[in-house]
Coordinates of C-alpha atoms in Angstrom, one line a residue:
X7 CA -7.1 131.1 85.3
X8 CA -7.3 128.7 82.1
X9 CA -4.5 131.4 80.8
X10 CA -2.2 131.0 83.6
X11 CA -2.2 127.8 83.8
X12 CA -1.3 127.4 80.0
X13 CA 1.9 128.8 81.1
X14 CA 2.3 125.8 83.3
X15 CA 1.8 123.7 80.6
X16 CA 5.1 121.8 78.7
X17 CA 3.9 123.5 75.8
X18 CA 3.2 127.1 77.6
X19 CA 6.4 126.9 79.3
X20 CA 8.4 125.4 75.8
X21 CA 7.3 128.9 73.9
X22 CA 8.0 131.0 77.2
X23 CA 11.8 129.6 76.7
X24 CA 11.7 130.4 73.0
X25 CA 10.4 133.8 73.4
X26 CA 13.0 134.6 76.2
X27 CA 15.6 133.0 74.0
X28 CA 14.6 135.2 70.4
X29 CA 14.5 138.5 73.1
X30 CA 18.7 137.4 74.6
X31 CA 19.8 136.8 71.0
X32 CA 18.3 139.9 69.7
X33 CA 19.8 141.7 73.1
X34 CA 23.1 140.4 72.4
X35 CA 23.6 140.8 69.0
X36 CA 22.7 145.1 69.9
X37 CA 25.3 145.2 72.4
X38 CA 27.6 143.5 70.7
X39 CA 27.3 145.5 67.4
X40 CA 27.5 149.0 69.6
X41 CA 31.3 147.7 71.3
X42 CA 32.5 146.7 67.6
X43 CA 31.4 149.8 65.9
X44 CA 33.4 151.9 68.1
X45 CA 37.1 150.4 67.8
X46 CA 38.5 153.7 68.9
X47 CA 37.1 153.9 72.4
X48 CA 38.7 149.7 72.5
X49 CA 41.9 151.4 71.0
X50 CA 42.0 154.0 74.0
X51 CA 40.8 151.7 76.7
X52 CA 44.2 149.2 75.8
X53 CA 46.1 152.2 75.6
X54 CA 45.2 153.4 79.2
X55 CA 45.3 150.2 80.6
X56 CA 48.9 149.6 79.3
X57 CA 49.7 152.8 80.7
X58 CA 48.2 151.9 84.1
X59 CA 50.3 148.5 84.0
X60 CA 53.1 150.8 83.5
X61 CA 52.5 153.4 86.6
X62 CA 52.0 150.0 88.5
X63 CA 55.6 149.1 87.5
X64 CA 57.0 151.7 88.0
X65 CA 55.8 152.5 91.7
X66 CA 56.8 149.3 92.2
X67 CA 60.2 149.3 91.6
X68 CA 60.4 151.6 94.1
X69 CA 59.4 150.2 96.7
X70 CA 61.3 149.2 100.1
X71 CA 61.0 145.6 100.0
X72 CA 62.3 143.1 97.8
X73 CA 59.5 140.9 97.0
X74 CA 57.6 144.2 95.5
X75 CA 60.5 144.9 93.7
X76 CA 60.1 141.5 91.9
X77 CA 56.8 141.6 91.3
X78 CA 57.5 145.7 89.6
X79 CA 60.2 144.0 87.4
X80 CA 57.3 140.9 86.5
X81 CA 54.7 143.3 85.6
X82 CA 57.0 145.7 83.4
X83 CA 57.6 142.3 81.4
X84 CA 53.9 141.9 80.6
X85 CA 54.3 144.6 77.4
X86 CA 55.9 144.1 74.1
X87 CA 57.4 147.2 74.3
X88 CA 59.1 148.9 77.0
X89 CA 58.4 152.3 78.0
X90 CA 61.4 154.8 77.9
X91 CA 60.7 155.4 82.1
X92 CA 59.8 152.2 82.5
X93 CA 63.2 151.1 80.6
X94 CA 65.3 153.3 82.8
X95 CA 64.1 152.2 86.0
X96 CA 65.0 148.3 84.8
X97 CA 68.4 149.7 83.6
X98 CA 68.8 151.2 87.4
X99 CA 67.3 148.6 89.1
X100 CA 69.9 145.9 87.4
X101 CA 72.7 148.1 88.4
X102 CA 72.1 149.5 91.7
X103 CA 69.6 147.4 93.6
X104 CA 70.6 145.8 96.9
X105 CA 68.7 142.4 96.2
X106 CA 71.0 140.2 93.6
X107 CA 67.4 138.4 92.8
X108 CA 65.8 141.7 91.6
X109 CA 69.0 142.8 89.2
X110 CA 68.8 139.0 88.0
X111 CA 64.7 139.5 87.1
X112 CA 65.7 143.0 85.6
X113 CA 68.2 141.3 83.4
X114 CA 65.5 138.8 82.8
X115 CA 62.7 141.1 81.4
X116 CA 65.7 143.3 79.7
X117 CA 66.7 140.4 77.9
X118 CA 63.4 140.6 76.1
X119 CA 64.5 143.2 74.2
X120 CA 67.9 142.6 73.5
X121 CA 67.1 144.0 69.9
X122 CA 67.4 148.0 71.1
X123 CA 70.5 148.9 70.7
X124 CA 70.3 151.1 74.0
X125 CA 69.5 148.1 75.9
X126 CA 72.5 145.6 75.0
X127 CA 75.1 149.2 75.8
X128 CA 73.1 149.4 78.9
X129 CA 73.6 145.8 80.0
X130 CA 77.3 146.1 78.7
X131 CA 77.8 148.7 80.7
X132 CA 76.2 147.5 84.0
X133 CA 78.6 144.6 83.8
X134 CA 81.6 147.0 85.4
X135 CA 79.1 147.9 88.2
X136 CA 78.5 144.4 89.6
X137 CA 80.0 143.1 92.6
X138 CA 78.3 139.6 92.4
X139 CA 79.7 137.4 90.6
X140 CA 76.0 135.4 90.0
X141 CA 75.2 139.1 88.0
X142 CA 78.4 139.2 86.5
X143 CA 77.6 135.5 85.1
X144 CA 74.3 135.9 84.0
X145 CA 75.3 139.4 81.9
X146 CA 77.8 137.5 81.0
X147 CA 75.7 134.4 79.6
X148 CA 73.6 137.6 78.0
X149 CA 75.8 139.0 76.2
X150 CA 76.7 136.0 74.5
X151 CA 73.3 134.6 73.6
X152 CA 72.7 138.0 72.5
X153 CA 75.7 137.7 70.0
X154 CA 76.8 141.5 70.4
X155 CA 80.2 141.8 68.5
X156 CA 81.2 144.9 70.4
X157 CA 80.9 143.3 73.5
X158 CA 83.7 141.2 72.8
X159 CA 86.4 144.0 73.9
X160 CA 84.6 145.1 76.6
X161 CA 84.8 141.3 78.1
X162 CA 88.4 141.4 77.6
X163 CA 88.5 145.0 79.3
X164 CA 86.2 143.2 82.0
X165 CA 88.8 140.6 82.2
X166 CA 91.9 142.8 83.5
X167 CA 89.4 143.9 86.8
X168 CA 91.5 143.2 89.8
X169 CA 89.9 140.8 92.0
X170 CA 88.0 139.6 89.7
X171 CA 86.5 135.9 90.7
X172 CA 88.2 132.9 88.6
X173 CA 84.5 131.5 87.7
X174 CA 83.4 134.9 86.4
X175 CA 87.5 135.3 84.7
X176 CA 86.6 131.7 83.2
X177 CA 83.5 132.5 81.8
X178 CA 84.4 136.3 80.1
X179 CA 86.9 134.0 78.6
X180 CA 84.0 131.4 77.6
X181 CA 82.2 134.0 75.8
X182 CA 84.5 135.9 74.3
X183 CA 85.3 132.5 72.0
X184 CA 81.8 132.5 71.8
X185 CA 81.6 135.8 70.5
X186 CA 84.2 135.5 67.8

C-alpha cells in the first residue's frame, strides 16, 4: 500500500508526468523521423491528391445544376497548374455554358494563367461565341490586362459584329487604345 500511495504523492505524481512526458517525446520524435525519411511516398500522396482534386473538378463541371458548376470551376482554381482535361473543360465551360455566372468564374480561374499561350487564343477566340454582353465585357477587360498584342485585330474584327451592343462596341474600342 505504502507504494501506491507514493504515487499519490506531489512528488510520486511529479515523476509519473515526467516519465510519461520522456516516453511522448521519445514517441514522437520515431514517428516523425519514419514520415521524413520517406519523401517519396509524401511526393506521391500530393501527387494523388492533386489528381483527386482534379477528377472532383472535372465531374463537377458536368453537372446539371449551376451552383455545382461553380463550385467545379472554384476547385479547378485551387492548383498552380492546370491540367490539360481540366483546361479544356474551363475553355468549354466559358464558351458554351447556359449560366453567364459559370463562364464569368471560368474566365476567372483562366485568367490565372493567362501566361499559356493556348489559354489567351482560347479566351480570344471565345469572345466571337458570346451572346452576353457581361462575358463579352469581362473578355474584353481580359484581354487588355493581359496586354496580348494580337488581340488587338481581333477586337477590331469583333468590332464589325452586327448587332453588336454599344457598351461592349465602346469598350473593344477602350481596349484596343489600351492595347496599342
Amino acid at each position: 500500500m505504502a507504494f501506491f500511495d507514493w504515487f499519490r504523492s506531489p512528488l510520486g505524481a511529479t515523476a509519473w508526468s515526467v516519465a510519461l512526458l520522456v516516453i511522448g517525446v521519445f514517441v514522437g520524435s520515431r514517428l516523425n523521423n519514419s514520415t521524413i525519411s520517406h519523401p517519396e511516398e509524401l511526393t506521391a500522396m500530393h501527387a494523388e491528391l492533386t489528381s483527386m482534386r482534379q477528377l472532383v473538378a472535372l465531374s463537377m463541371l458536368q453537372q446539371q445544376s449551376a451552383s455545382e458548376r461553380l463550385q467545379g470551376v472554384s476547385w479547378s482554381g485551387r492548383e498552380a497548374h492546370l491540367d490539360p482535361q481540366v483546361q479544356a473543360a474551363l475553355m468549354r465551360t466559358l464558351r458554351y455554358d447556359g449560366s453567364v455566372d459559370v463562364r464569368l468564374a471560368a474566365l476567372d480561374a483562366l485568367s490565372r494563367h493567362g501566361s499559356q499561350p493556348q489559354i489567351r487564343k482560347g479566351v480570344v477566340d471565345a469572345l466571337q461565341e458570346q451572346q452576353s454582353p457581361l462575358v463579352q465585357v469581362a473578355l474584353i477587360d481580359q484581354l487588355a490586362e493581359w496586354r496580348d498584342p494580337d488581340a488587338a485585330q481581333r477586337l477590331r474584327n469583333f468590332q464589325q459584329t452586327p448587332n453588336l451592343n454599344p457598351a461592349v462596341r465602346q469598350r473593344a474600342e477602350w481596349a484596343i487604345s489600351k492595347l496599342q
